PDB file of N, CA and C in Angstrom:
ATOM      1  N   MET A   1       5.910  -8.221 -34.061  1.00  0.00           N
ATOM      2  CA  MET A   1       4.485  -8.505 -34.111  1.00  0.00           C
ATOM      3  C   MET A   1       4.307 -10.027 -34.124  1.00  0.00           C
ATOM      4  N   ASP A   2       3.411 -10.514 -33.305  1.00  0.00           N
ATOM      5  CA  ASP A   2       3.166 -11.954 -33.297  1.00  0.00           C
ATOM      6  C   ASP A   2       2.156 -12.322 -34.383  1.00  0.00           C
ATOM      7  N   THR A   3       1.778 -13.573 -34.429  1.00  0.00           N
ATOM      8  CA  THR A   3       0.859 -14.038 -35.475  1.00  0.00           C
ATOM      9  C   THR A   3      -0.528 -13.430 -35.348  1.00  0.00           C
ATOM     10  N   LYS A   4      -0.844 -12.885 -34.180  1.00  0.00           N
ATOM     11  CA  LYS A   4      -2.142 -12.245 -33.975  1.00  0.00           C
ATOM     12  C   LYS A   4      -2.092 -10.756 -34.299  1.00  0.00           C
ATOM     13  N   GLY A   5      -0.930 -10.259 -34.775  1.00  0.00           N
ATOM     14  CA  GLY A   5      -0.804  -8.856 -35.110  1.00  0.00           C
ATOM     15  C   GLY A   5      -0.645  -7.959 -33.900  1.00  0.00           C
ATOM     16  N   LYS A   6       0.035  -8.478 -32.869  1.00  0.00           N
ATOM     17  CA  LYS A   6       0.164  -7.732 -31.620  1.00  0.00           C
ATOM     18  C   LYS A   6       1.581  -7.874 -31.078  1.00  0.00           C
ATOM     19  N   ALA A   7       2.081  -6.794 -30.464  1.00  0.00           N
ATOM     20  CA  ALA A   7       3.378  -6.834 -29.788  1.00  0.00           C
ATOM     21  C   ALA A   7       3.242  -6.095 -28.467  1.00  0.00           C
ATOM     22  N   VAL A   8       3.775  -6.682 -27.407  1.00  0.00           N
ATOM     23  CA  VAL A   8       3.764  -6.053 -26.089  1.00  0.00           C
ATOM     24  C   VAL A   8       5.159  -5.486 -25.852  1.00  0.00           C
ATOM     25  N   LEU A   9       5.204  -4.189 -25.561  1.00  0.00           N
ATOM     26  CA  LEU A   9       6.484  -3.517 -25.380  1.00  0.00           C
ATOM     27  C   LEU A   9       6.629  -3.021 -23.952  1.00  0.00           C
ATOM     28  N   ASN A  10       7.828  -3.092 -23.453  1.00  0.00           N
ATOM     29  CA  ASN A  10       8.130  -2.530 -22.143  1.00  0.00           C
ATOM     30  C   ASN A  10       8.846  -1.203 -22.353  1.00  0.00           C
ATOM     31  N   ILE A  11       8.059  -0.193 -22.702  1.00  0.00           N
ATOM     32  CA  ILE A  11       8.596   1.143 -22.886  1.00  0.00           C
ATOM     33  C   ILE A  11       8.542   1.829 -21.523  1.00  0.00           C
ATOM     34  N   ASN A  12       9.689   2.245 -21.061  1.00  0.00           N
ATOM     35  CA  ASN A  12       9.747   2.868 -19.746  1.00  0.00           C
ATOM     36  C   ASN A  12       9.483   4.359 -19.826  1.00  0.00           C
ATOM     37  N   PHE A  13       8.694   4.822 -18.888  1.00  0.00           N
ATOM     38  CA  PHE A  13       8.375   6.230 -18.749  1.00  0.00           C
ATOM     39  C   PHE A  13       8.760   6.652 -17.340  1.00  0.00           C
ATOM     40  N   GLU A  14       8.929   7.938 -17.155  1.00  0.00           N
ATOM     41  CA  GLU A  14       9.153   8.434 -15.808  1.00  0.00           C
ATOM     42  C   GLU A  14       7.900   8.135 -14.990  1.00  0.00           C
ATOM     43  N   THR A  15       8.069   7.911 -13.694  1.00  0.00           N
ATOM     44  CA  THR A  15       6.950   7.576 -12.819  1.00  0.00           C
ATOM     45  C   THR A  15       5.876   8.650 -12.896  1.00  0.00           C
ATOM     46  N   ASP A  16       4.656   8.206 -13.137  1.00  0.00           N
ATOM     47  CA  ASP A  16       3.474   9.066 -13.181  1.00  0.00           C
ATOM     48  C   ASP A  16       3.575  10.164 -14.241  1.00  0.00           C
ATOM     49  N   LYS A  17       4.381   9.910 -15.278  1.00  0.00           N
ATOM     50  CA  LYS A  17       4.542  10.865 -16.382  1.00  0.00           C
ATOM     51  C   LYS A  17       4.491  10.130 -17.705  1.00  0.00           C
ATOM     52  N   ALA A  18       4.356  10.904 -18.772  1.00  0.00           N
ATOM     53  CA  ALA A  18       4.332  10.319 -20.114  1.00  0.00           C
ATOM     54  C   ALA A  18       5.598  10.664 -20.884  1.00  0.00           C
ATOM     55  N   THR A  19       6.683  10.937 -20.165  1.00  0.00           N
ATOM     56  CA  THR A  19       7.951  11.292 -20.775  1.00  0.00           C
ATOM     57  C   THR A  19       8.751  10.027 -21.071  1.00  0.00           C
ATOM     58  N   LEU A  20       9.162   9.869 -22.324  1.00  0.00           N
ATOM     59  CA  LEU A  20       9.958   8.698 -22.691  1.00  0.00           C
ATOM     60  C   LEU A  20      11.330   8.756 -22.040  1.00  0.00           C
ATOM     61  N   GLN A  21      11.791   7.617 -21.571  1.00  0.00           N
ATOM     62  CA  GLN A  21      13.168   7.511 -21.101  1.00  0.00           C
ATOM     63  C   GLN A  21      14.030   7.068 -22.272  1.00  0.00           C
ATOM     64  N   LYS A  22      15.347   7.096 -22.092  1.00  0.00           N
ATOM     65  CA  LYS A  22      16.283   6.802 -23.177  1.00  0.00           C
ATOM     66  C   LYS A  22      16.030   5.434 -23.820  1.00  0.00           C
ATOM     67  N   ASP A  23      15.816   4.399 -22.999  1.00  0.00           N
ATOM     68  CA  ASP A  23      15.582   3.072 -23.566  1.00  0.00           C
ATOM     69  C   ASP A  23      14.233   3.006 -24.294  1.00  0.00           C
ATOM     70  N   GLY A  24      13.274   3.798 -23.853  1.00  0.00           N
ATOM     71  CA  GLY A  24      11.992   3.877 -24.546  1.00  0.00           C
ATOM     72  C   GLY A  24      12.144   4.498 -25.915  1.00  0.00           C
ATOM     73  N   GLN A  25      13.020   5.492 -26.028  1.00  0.00           N
ATOM     74  CA  GLN A  25      13.274   6.121 -27.326  1.00  0.00           C
ATOM     75  C   GLN A  25      13.875   5.113 -28.304  1.00  0.00           C
ATOM     76  N   LYS A  26      14.723   4.219 -27.810  1.00  0.00           N
ATOM     77  CA  LYS A  26      15.311   3.182 -28.673  1.00  0.00           C
ATOM     78  C   LYS A  26      14.212   2.278 -29.231  1.00  0.00           C
ATOM     79  N   ILE A  27      13.225   1.950 -28.406  1.00  0.00           N
ATOM     80  CA  ILE A  27      12.117   1.111 -28.876  1.00  0.00           C
ATOM     81  C   ILE A  27      11.293   1.860 -29.918  1.00  0.00           C
ATOM     82  N   VAL A  28      11.066   3.153 -29.698  1.00  0.00           N
ATOM     83  CA  VAL A  28      10.348   3.966 -30.689  1.00  0.00           C
ATOM     84  C   VAL A  28      11.118   3.954 -32.008  1.00  0.00           C
ATOM     85  N   ASP A  29      12.436   4.049 -31.953  1.00  0.00           N
ATOM     86  CA  ASP A  29      13.255   3.997 -33.163  1.00  0.00           C
ATOM     87  C   ASP A  29      13.058   2.666 -33.893  1.00  0.00           C
ATOM     88  N   GLU A  30      12.959   1.565 -33.135  1.00  0.00           N
ATOM     89  CA  GLU A  30      12.744   0.248 -33.734  1.00  0.00           C
ATOM     90  C   GLU A  30      11.357   0.156 -34.373  1.00  0.00           C
ATOM     91  N   ILE A  31      10.353   0.737 -33.731  1.00  0.00           N
ATOM     92  CA  ILE A  31       9.001   0.750 -34.302  1.00  0.00           C
ATOM     93  C   ILE A  31       9.004   1.553 -35.600  1.00  0.00           C
ATOM     94  N   PHE A  32       9.729   2.663 -35.608  1.00  0.00           N
ATOM     95  CA  PHE A  32       9.822   3.487 -36.814  1.00  0.00           C
ATOM     96  C   PHE A  32      10.412   2.689 -37.969  1.00  0.00           C
ATOM     97  N   VAL A  33      11.458   1.916 -37.702  1.00  0.00           N
ATOM     98  CA  VAL A  33      12.065   1.077 -38.742  1.00  0.00           C
ATOM     99  C   VAL A  33      11.037   0.057 -39.249  1.00  0.00           C
ATOM    100  N   LEU A  34      10.304  -0.570 -38.336  1.00  0.00           N
ATOM    101  CA  LEU A  34       9.263  -1.530 -38.711  1.00  0.00           C
ATOM    102  C   LEU A  34       8.236  -0.873 -39.627  1.00  0.00           C
ATOM    103  N   LEU A  35       7.776   0.309 -39.255  1.00  0.00           N
ATOM    104  CA  LEU A  35       6.790   1.013 -40.073  1.00  0.00           C
ATOM    105  C   LEU A  35       7.383   1.446 -41.412  1.00  0.00           C
ATOM    106  N   SER A  36       8.629   1.859 -41.419  1.00  0.00           N
ATOM    107  CA  SER A  36       9.289   2.284 -42.659  1.00  0.00           C
ATOM    108  C   SER A  36       9.439   1.127 -43.628  1.00  0.00           C
ATOM    109  N   ASN A  37       9.669  -0.071 -43.094  1.00  0.00           N
ATOM    110  CA  ASN A  37       9.858  -1.259 -43.930  1.00  0.00           C
ATOM    111  C   ASN A  37       8.553  -1.938 -44.327  1.00  0.00           C
ATOM    112  N   ASN A  38       7.438  -1.488 -43.770  1.00  0.00           N
ATOM    113  CA  ASN A  38       6.121  -2.075 -44.046  1.00  0.00           C
ATOM    114  C   ASN A  38       5.135  -0.935 -44.288  1.00  0.00           C
ATOM    115  N   ALA A  39       5.144  -0.411 -45.506  1.00  0.00           N
ATOM    116  CA  ALA A  39       4.389   0.810 -45.827  1.00  0.00           C
ATOM    117  C   ALA A  39       2.885   0.674 -45.616  1.00  0.00           C
ATOM    118  N   SER A  40       2.345  -0.529 -45.625  1.00  0.00           N
ATOM    119  CA  SER A  40       0.897  -0.690 -45.458  1.00  0.00           C
ATOM    120  C   SER A  40       0.498  -0.959 -44.004  1.00  0.00           C
ATOM    121  N   LEU A  41       1.479  -1.097 -43.122  1.00  0.00           N
ATOM    122  CA  LEU A  41       1.202  -1.409 -41.727  1.00  0.00           C
ATOM    123  C   LEU A  41       0.595  -0.203 -41.012  1.00  0.00           C
ATOM    124  N   LYS A  42      -0.517  -0.446 -40.319  1.00  0.00           N
ATOM    125  CA  LYS A  42      -1.163   0.571 -39.485  1.00  0.00           C
ATOM    126  C   LYS A  42      -1.200   0.024 -38.064  1.00  0.00           C
ATOM    127  N   LEU A  43      -0.873   0.887 -37.094  1.00  0.00           N
ATOM    128  CA  LEU A  43      -0.777   0.426 -35.711  1.00  0.00           C
ATOM    129  C   LEU A  43      -1.644   1.231 -34.765  1.00  0.00           C
ATOM    130  N   SER A  44      -2.308   0.506 -33.878  1.00  0.00           N
ATOM    131  CA  SER A  44      -2.953   1.105 -32.718  1.00  0.00           C
ATOM    132  C   SER A  44      -1.947   0.980 -31.582  1.00  0.00           C
ATOM    133  N   ILE A  45      -1.602   2.113 -30.978  1.00  0.00           N
ATOM    134  CA  ILE A  45      -0.663   2.141 -29.868  1.00  0.00           C
ATOM    135  C   ILE A  45      -1.506   2.231 -28.609  1.00  0.00           C
ATOM    136  N   GLU A  46      -1.449   1.174 -27.789  1.00  0.00           N
ATOM    137  CA  GLU A  46      -2.370   1.039 -26.664  1.00  0.00           C
ATOM    138  C   GLU A  46      -1.613   1.051 -25.344  1.00  0.00           C
ATOM    139  N   GLY A  47      -1.911   2.065 -24.526  1.00  0.00           N
ATOM    140  CA  GLY A  47      -1.253   2.233 -23.240  1.00  0.00           C
ATOM    141  C   GLY A  47      -2.014   1.547 -22.123  1.00  0.00           C
ATOM    142  N   HIS A  48      -1.270   0.993 -21.172  1.00  0.00           N
ATOM    143  CA  HIS A  48      -1.843   0.297 -20.017  1.00  0.00           C
ATOM    144  C   HIS A  48      -1.073   0.688 -18.762  1.00  0.00           C
ATOM    145  N   THR A  49      -1.741   0.656 -17.630  1.00  0.00           N
ATOM    146  CA  THR A  49      -1.110   0.929 -16.342  1.00  0.00           C
ATOM    147  C   THR A  49      -1.418  -0.209 -15.374  1.00  0.00           C
ATOM    148  N   ASP A  50      -0.801  -0.145 -14.203  1.00  0.00           N
ATOM    149  CA  ASP A  50      -1.206  -1.050 -13.135  1.00  0.00           C
ATOM    150  C   ASP A  50      -2.415  -0.427 -12.433  1.00  0.00           C
ATOM    151  N   ASN A  51      -2.822  -0.981 -11.314  1.00  0.00           N
ATOM    152  CA  ASN A  51      -4.032  -0.489 -10.645  1.00  0.00           C
ATOM    153  C   ASN A  51      -3.738   0.497  -9.520  1.00  0.00           C
ATOM    154  N   SER A  52      -2.504   0.990  -9.418  1.00  0.00           N
ATOM    155  CA  SER A  52      -2.169   1.997  -8.409  1.00  0.00           C
ATOM    156  C   SER A  52      -2.757   3.341  -8.830  1.00  0.00           C
ATOM    157  N   GLY A  53      -3.349   4.051  -7.893  1.00  0.00           N
ATOM    158  CA  GLY A  53      -3.922   5.348  -8.218  1.00  0.00           C
ATOM    159  C   GLY A  53      -5.370   5.233  -8.655  1.00  0.00           C
ATOM    160  N   SER A  54      -5.945   6.381  -9.014  1.00  0.00           N
ATOM    161  CA  SER A  54      -7.359   6.407  -9.382  1.00  0.00           C
ATOM    162  C   SER A  54      -7.581   5.911 -10.806  1.00  0.00           C
ATOM    163  N   VAL A  55      -8.786   5.454 -11.053  1.00  0.00           N
ATOM    164  CA  VAL A  55      -9.172   4.982 -12.386  1.00  0.00           C
ATOM    165  C   VAL A  55      -8.989   6.106 -13.396  1.00  0.00           C
ATOM    166  N   GLU A  56      -9.439   7.308 -13.050  1.00  0.00           N
ATOM    167  CA  GLU A  56      -9.363   8.447 -13.970  1.00  0.00           C
ATOM    168  C   GLU A  56      -7.913   8.802 -14.289  1.00  0.00           C
ATOM    169  N   ARG A  57      -7.067   8.840 -13.274  1.00  0.00           N
ATOM    170  CA  ARG A  57      -5.659   9.181 -13.486  1.00  0.00           C
ATOM    171  C   ARG A  57      -4.969   8.134 -14.351  1.00  0.00           C
ATOM    172  N   ASN A  58      -5.233   6.865 -14.097  1.00  0.00           N
ATOM    173  CA  ASN A  58      -4.612   5.800 -14.886  1.00  0.00           C
ATOM    174  C   ASN A  58      -5.061   5.845 -16.339  1.00  0.00           C
ATOM    175  N   LYS A  59      -6.333   6.134 -16.558  1.00  0.00           N
ATOM    176  CA  LYS A  59      -6.842   6.241 -17.934  1.00  0.00           C
ATOM    177  C   LYS A  59      -6.126   7.375 -18.664  1.00  0.00           C
ATOM    178  N   LYS A  60      -6.019   8.532 -18.025  1.00  0.00           N
ATOM    179  CA  LYS A  60      -5.349   9.679 -18.645  1.00  0.00           C
ATOM    180  C   LYS A  60      -3.873   9.383 -18.871  1.00  0.00           C
ATOM    181  N   LEU A  61      -3.209   8.808 -17.869  1.00  0.00           N
ATOM    182  CA  LEU A  61      -1.788   8.499 -17.984  1.00  0.00           C
ATOM    183  C   LEU A  61      -1.525   7.523 -19.130  1.00  0.00           C
ATOM    184  N   SER A  62      -2.341   6.487 -19.237  1.00  0.00           N
ATOM    185  CA  SER A  62      -2.139   5.501 -20.305  1.00  0.00           C
ATOM    186  C   SER A  62      -2.393   6.122 -21.679  1.00  0.00           C
ATOM    187  N   THR A  63      -3.373   7.003 -21.777  1.00  0.00           N
ATOM    188  CA  THR A  63      -3.651   7.701 -23.045  1.00  0.00           C
ATOM    189  C   THR A  63      -2.493   8.636 -23.384  1.00  0.00           C
ATOM    190  N   ASP A  64      -2.003   9.372 -22.399  1.00  0.00           N
ATOM    191  CA  ASP A  64      -0.882  10.282 -22.634  1.00  0.00           C
ATOM    192  C   ASP A  64       0.358   9.528 -23.091  1.00  0.00           C
ATOM    193  N   ARG A  65       0.619   8.379 -22.499  1.00  0.00           N
ATOM    194  CA  ARG A  65       1.790   7.587 -22.888  1.00  0.00           C
ATOM    195  C   ARG A  65       1.641   7.038 -24.306  1.00  0.00           C
ATOM    196  N   ALA A  66       0.462   6.569 -24.666  1.00  0.00           N
ATOM    197  CA  ALA A  66       0.226   6.101 -26.039  1.00  0.00           C
ATOM    198  C   ALA A  66       0.403   7.254 -27.021  1.00  0.00           C
ATOM    199  N   ASN A  67      -0.100   8.423 -26.663  1.00  0.00           N
ATOM    200  CA  ASN A  67       0.066   9.600 -27.518  1.00  0.00           C
ATOM    201  C   ASN A  67       1.527   9.993 -27.655  1.00  0.00           C
ATOM    202  N   THR A  68       2.298   9.877 -26.575  1.00  0.00           N
ATOM    203  CA  THR A  68       3.725  10.192 -26.641  1.00  0.00           C
ATOM    204  C   THR A  68       4.415   9.332 -27.685  1.00  0.00           C
ATOM    205  N   VAL A  69       4.123   8.035 -27.678  1.00  0.00           N
ATOM    206  CA  VAL A  69       4.725   7.123 -28.657  1.00  0.00           C
ATOM    207  C   VAL A  69       4.240   7.480 -30.070  1.00  0.00           C
ATOM    208  N   MET A  70       2.944   7.713 -30.213  1.00  0.00           N
ATOM    209  CA  MET A  70       2.392   8.038 -31.531  1.00  0.00           C
ATOM    210  C   MET A  70       3.030   9.306 -32.101  1.00  0.00           C
ATOM    211  N   TYR A  71       3.091  10.361 -31.291  1.00  0.00           N
ATOM    212  CA  TYR A  71       3.649  11.613 -31.794  1.00  0.00           C
ATOM    213  C   TYR A  71       5.159  11.545 -32.004  1.00  0.00           C
ATOM    214  N   ALA A  72       5.850  10.694 -31.249  1.00  0.00           N
ATOM    215  CA  ALA A  72       7.283  10.483 -31.491  1.00  0.00           C
ATOM    216  C   ALA A  72       7.489   9.833 -32.866  1.00  0.00           C
ATOM    217  N   LEU A  73       6.627   8.878 -33.197  1.00  0.00           N
ATOM    218  CA  LEU A  73       6.717   8.233 -34.518  1.00  0.00           C
ATOM    219  C   LEU A  73       6.358   9.215 -35.629  1.00  0.00           C
ATOM    220  N   ALA A  74       5.320  10.007 -35.413  1.00  0.00           N
ATOM    221  CA  ALA A  74       4.933  11.005 -36.410  1.00  0.00           C
ATOM    222  C   ALA A  74       6.049  12.034 -36.591  1.00  0.00           C
ATOM    223  N   GLY A  75       6.702  12.390 -35.507  1.00  0.00           N
ATOM    224  CA  GLY A  75       7.800  13.342 -35.575  1.00  0.00           C
ATOM    225  C   GLY A  75       8.997  12.826 -36.352  1.00  0.00           C
ATOM    226  N   LYS A  76       9.122  11.514 -36.433  1.00  0.00           N
ATOM    227  CA  LYS A  76      10.203  10.898 -37.205  1.00  0.00           C
ATOM    228  C   LYS A  76       9.836  10.775 -38.688  1.00  0.00           C
ATOM    229  N   GLY A  77       8.554  11.013 -39.022  1.00  0.00           N
ATOM    230  CA  GLY A  77       8.147  10.966 -40.417  1.00  0.00           C
ATOM    231  C   GLY A  77       7.069   9.955 -40.749  1.00  0.00           C
ATOM    232  N   THR A  78       6.593   9.191 -39.775  1.00  0.00           N
ATOM    233  CA  THR A  78       5.503   8.243 -40.031  1.00  0.00           C
ATOM    234  C   THR A  78       4.211   9.031 -40.229  1.00  0.00           C
ATOM    235  N   ASP A  79       3.467   8.701 -41.282  1.00  0.00           N
ATOM    236  CA  ASP A  79       2.177   9.341 -41.533  1.00  0.00           C
ATOM    237  C   ASP A  79       1.247   9.025 -40.370  1.00  0.00           C
ATOM    238  N   ILE A  80       0.764  10.056 -39.707  1.00  0.00           N
ATOM    239  CA  ILE A  80      -0.068   9.862 -38.513  1.00  0.00           C
ATOM    240  C   ILE A  80      -1.369   9.140 -38.839  1.00  0.00           C
ATOM    241  N   LYS A  81      -1.767   9.121 -40.096  1.00  0.00           N
ATOM    242  CA  LYS A  81      -2.977   8.389 -40.487  1.00  0.00           C
ATOM    243  C   LYS A  81      -2.790   6.878 -40.333  1.00  0.00           C
ATOM    244  N   ARG A  82      -1.544   6.446 -40.211  1.00  0.00           N
ATOM    245  CA  ARG A  82      -1.243   5.025 -40.023  1.00  0.00           C
ATOM    246  C   ARG A  82      -1.234   4.634 -38.548  1.00  0.00           C
ATOM    247  N   LEU A  83      -1.491   5.603 -37.673  1.00  0.00           N
ATOM    248  CA  LEU A  83      -1.380   5.384 -36.238  1.00  0.00           C
ATOM    249  C   LEU A  83      -2.638   5.844 -35.514  1.00  0.00           C
ATOM    250  N   LYS A  84      -2.937   5.192 -34.406  1.00  0.00           N
ATOM    251  CA  LYS A  84      -3.938   5.708 -33.479  1.00  0.00           C
ATOM    252  C   LYS A  84      -3.472   5.347 -32.079  1.00  0.00           C
ATOM    253  N   ALA A  85      -3.865   6.157 -31.121  1.00  0.00           N
ATOM    254  CA  ALA A  85      -3.441   5.947 -29.735  1.00  0.00           C
ATOM    255  C   ALA A  85      -4.671   5.777 -28.867  1.00  0.00           C
ATOM    256  N   ARG A  86      -4.581   4.816 -27.946  1.00  0.00           N
ATOM    257  CA  ARG A  86      -5.676   4.555 -27.012  1.00  0.00           C
ATOM    258  C   ARG A  86      -5.083   4.253 -25.644  1.00  0.00           C
ATOM    259  N   GLY A  87      -5.781   4.668 -24.613  1.00  0.00           N
ATOM    260  CA  GLY A  87      -5.356   4.358 -23.256  1.00  0.00           C
ATOM    261  C   GLY A  87      -6.429   3.566 -22.544  1.00  0.00           C
ATOM    262  N   PHE A  88      -6.018   2.517 -21.866  1.00  0.00           N
ATOM    263  CA  PHE A  88      -6.949   1.642 -21.160  1.00  0.00           C
ATOM    264  C   PHE A  88      -6.794   1.689 -19.645  1.00  0.00           C
ATOM    265  N   GLY A  89      -5.831   2.457 -19.154  1.00  0.00           N
ATOM    266  CA  GLY A  89      -5.602   2.461 -17.715  1.00  0.00           C
ATOM    267  C   GLY A  89      -5.320   1.051 -17.227  1.00  0.00           C
ATOM    268  N   ALA A  90      -5.993   0.653 -16.141  1.00  0.00           N
ATOM    269  CA  ALA A  90      -5.790  -0.679 -15.563  1.00  0.00           C
ATOM    270  C   ALA A  90      -6.883  -1.657 -15.975  1.00  0.00           C
ATOM    271  N   GLU A  91      -7.672  -1.304 -17.010  1.00  0.00           N
ATOM    272  CA  GLU A  91      -8.808  -2.126 -17.433  1.00  0.00           C
ATOM    273  C   GLU A  91      -8.431  -3.507 -17.959  1.00  0.00           C
ATOM    274  N   LYS A  92      -7.256  -3.640 -18.565  1.00  0.00           N
ATOM    275  CA  LYS A  92      -6.869  -4.891 -19.228  1.00  0.00           C
ATOM    276  C   LYS A  92      -5.515  -5.381 -18.726  1.00  0.00           C
ATOM    277  N   PRO A  93      -5.434  -5.794 -17.471  1.00  0.00           N
ATOM    278  CA  PRO A  93      -4.139  -6.280 -16.976  1.00  0.00           C
ATOM    279  C   PRO A  93      -3.725  -7.569 -17.693  1.00  0.00           C
ATOM    280  N   SER A  94      -2.430  -7.692 -17.912  1.00  0.00           N
ATOM    281  CA  SER A  94      -1.936  -8.935 -18.525  1.00  0.00           C
ATOM    282  C   SER A  94      -1.752 -10.018 -17.468  1.00  0.00           C
ATOM    283  N   VAL A  95      -1.550  -9.595 -16.233  1.00  0.00           N
ATOM    284  CA  VAL A  95      -1.423 -10.498 -15.078  1.00  0.00           C
ATOM    285  C   VAL A  95      -2.097  -9.818 -13.886  1.00  0.00           C
ATOM    286  N   PRO A  96      -2.429 -10.564 -12.833  1.00  0.00           N
ATOM    287  CA  PRO A  96      -3.043  -9.924 -11.653  1.00  0.00           C
ATOM    288  C   PRO A  96      -2.111  -8.861 -11.055  1.00  0.00           C
ATOM    289  N   ASN A  97      -2.672  -7.768 -10.572  1.00  0.00           N
ATOM    290  CA  ASN A  97      -1.900  -6.690  -9.950  1.00  0.00           C
ATOM    291  C   ASN A  97      -1.627  -6.987  -8.473  1.00  0.00           C
ATOM    292  N   ASN A  98      -1.144  -8.185  -8.171  1.00  0.00           N
ATOM    293  CA  ASN A  98      -1.000  -8.601  -6.772  1.00  0.00           C
ATOM    294  C   ASN A  98       0.431  -8.554  -6.247  1.00  0.00           C
ATOM    295  N   THR A  99       1.399  -8.233  -7.093  1.00  0.00           N
ATOM    296  CA  THR A  99       2.794  -8.071  -6.654  1.00  0.00           C
ATOM    297  C   THR A  99       3.402  -6.902  -7.426  1.00  0.00           C
ATOM    298  N   GLU A 100       4.506  -6.373  -6.897  1.00  0.00           N
ATOM    299  CA  GLU A 100       5.185  -5.277  -7.612  1.00  0.00           C
ATOM    300  C   GLU A 100       5.693  -5.759  -8.970  1.00  0.00           C
ATOM    301  N   GLU A 101       6.145  -7.004  -9.039  1.00  0.00           N
ATOM    302  CA  GLU A 101       6.620  -7.564 -10.307  1.00  0.00           C
ATOM    303  C   GLU A 101       5.485  -7.608 -11.334  1.00  0.00           C
ATOM    304  N   ASN A 102       4.319  -8.054 -10.909  1.00  0.00           N
ATOM    305  CA  ASN A 102       3.175  -8.109 -11.818  1.00  0.00           C
ATOM    306  C   ASN A 102       2.712  -6.707 -12.215  1.00  0.00           C
ATOM    307  N   LYS A 103       2.723  -5.783 -11.263  1.00  0.00           N
ATOM    308  CA  LYS A 103       2.336  -4.407 -11.591  1.00  0.00           C
ATOM    309  C   LYS A 103       3.251  -3.848 -12.677  1.00  0.00           C
ATOM    310  N   ALA A 104       4.537  -4.153 -12.584  1.00  0.00           N
ATOM    311  CA  ALA A 104       5.481  -3.687 -13.599  1.00  0.00           C
ATOM    312  C   ALA A 104       5.134  -4.270 -14.968  1.00  0.00           C
ATOM    313  N   LYS A 105       4.705  -5.511 -15.003  1.00  0.00           N
ATOM    314  CA  LYS A 105       4.308  -6.135 -16.275  1.00  0.00           C
ATOM    315  C   LYS A 105       3.072  -5.475 -16.862  1.00  0.00           C
ATOM    316  N   ASN A 106       2.207  -4.974 -16.015  1.00  0.00           N
ATOM    317  CA  ASN A 106       0.978  -4.343 -16.495  1.00  0.00           C
ATOM    318  C   ASN A 106       1.195  -2.918 -16.990  1.00  0.00           C
ATOM    319  N   ARG A 107       2.318  -2.313 -16.634  1.00  0.00           N
ATOM    320  CA  ARG A 107       2.655  -0.976 -17.138  1.00  0.00           C
ATOM    321  C   ARG A 107       3.351  -1.170 -18.477  1.00  0.00           C
ATOM    322  N   ARG A 108       2.548  -1.132 -19.532  1.00  0.00           N
ATOM    323  CA  ARG A 108       3.078  -1.513 -20.837  1.00  0.00           C
ATOM    324  C   ARG A 108       2.387  -0.730 -21.946  1.00  0.00           C
ATOM    325  N   VAL A 109       2.992  -0.838 -23.134  1.00  0.00           N
ATOM    326  CA  VAL A 109       2.393  -0.327 -24.358  1.00  0.00           C
ATOM    327  C   VAL A 109       2.301  -1.511 -25.311  1.00  0.00           C
ATOM    328  N   GLU A 110       1.152  -1.661 -25.922  1.00  0.00           N
ATOM    329  CA  GLU A 110       0.972  -2.717 -26.914  1.00  0.00           C
ATOM    330  C   GLU A 110       0.766  -2.094 -28.283  1.00  0.00           C
ATOM    331  N   LEU A 111       1.294  -2.763 -29.282  1.00  0.00           N
ATOM    332  CA  LEU A 111       1.067  -2.378 -30.677  1.00  0.00           C
ATOM    333  C   LEU A 111       0.122  -3.409 -31.266  1.00  0.00           C
ATOM    334  N   VAL A 112      -0.935  -2.946 -31.895  1.00  0.00           N
ATOM    335  CA  VAL A 112      -1.912  -3.848 -32.488  1.00  0.00           C
ATOM    336  C   VAL A 112      -2.177  -3.391 -33.925  1.00  0.00           C
ATOM    337  N   LYS A 113      -2.071  -4.326 -34.871  1.00  0.00           N
ATOM    338  CA  LYS A 113      -2.372  -3.993 -36.269  1.00  0.00           C
ATOM    339  C   LYS A 113      -3.835  -3.643 -36.408  1.00  0.00           C
ATOM    340  N   PHE A 114      -4.132  -2.665 -37.281  1.00  0.00           N
ATOM    341  CA  PHE A 114      -5.524  -2.395 -37.613  1.00  0.00           C
ATOM    342  C   PHE A 114      -5.666  -2.159 -39.091  1.00  0.00           C
TER     343      PHE A 114
END
C-alpha cells in the first residue's frame, strides 16, 4: 500500500474470464497475509479492464474479477465485512489504451483502503 492507501496489482486472469491464474493466487495469498497482520485494515478491491470489447462486458468482467479476489480472501478466513468489490471496466485507465502494452497495464486490480 502506498502513502495514499492504494496498491495496483497485476493479477492475471484467463482471457475474458474471472478465473485466477497460479501467479494471481500467489498475490491473493500475499494480500491475505497483509490483512492478517493488520486487523483493522479494510480494502476495496477494484477491477479494471482495457477498452477492448463492449462497455457492458468490461464492467461485468471487472466486477467479476474483483469479486473473485474478494471471495478468495474470504475463503481463506478474512472477514468479508472488511472487503468490498467494485468493477470499473475501462472507465479509469491508468494509461491511454493506444498500445497492447498500455492495454495490459489497464487490466489490473487495485486495492484501496476504506
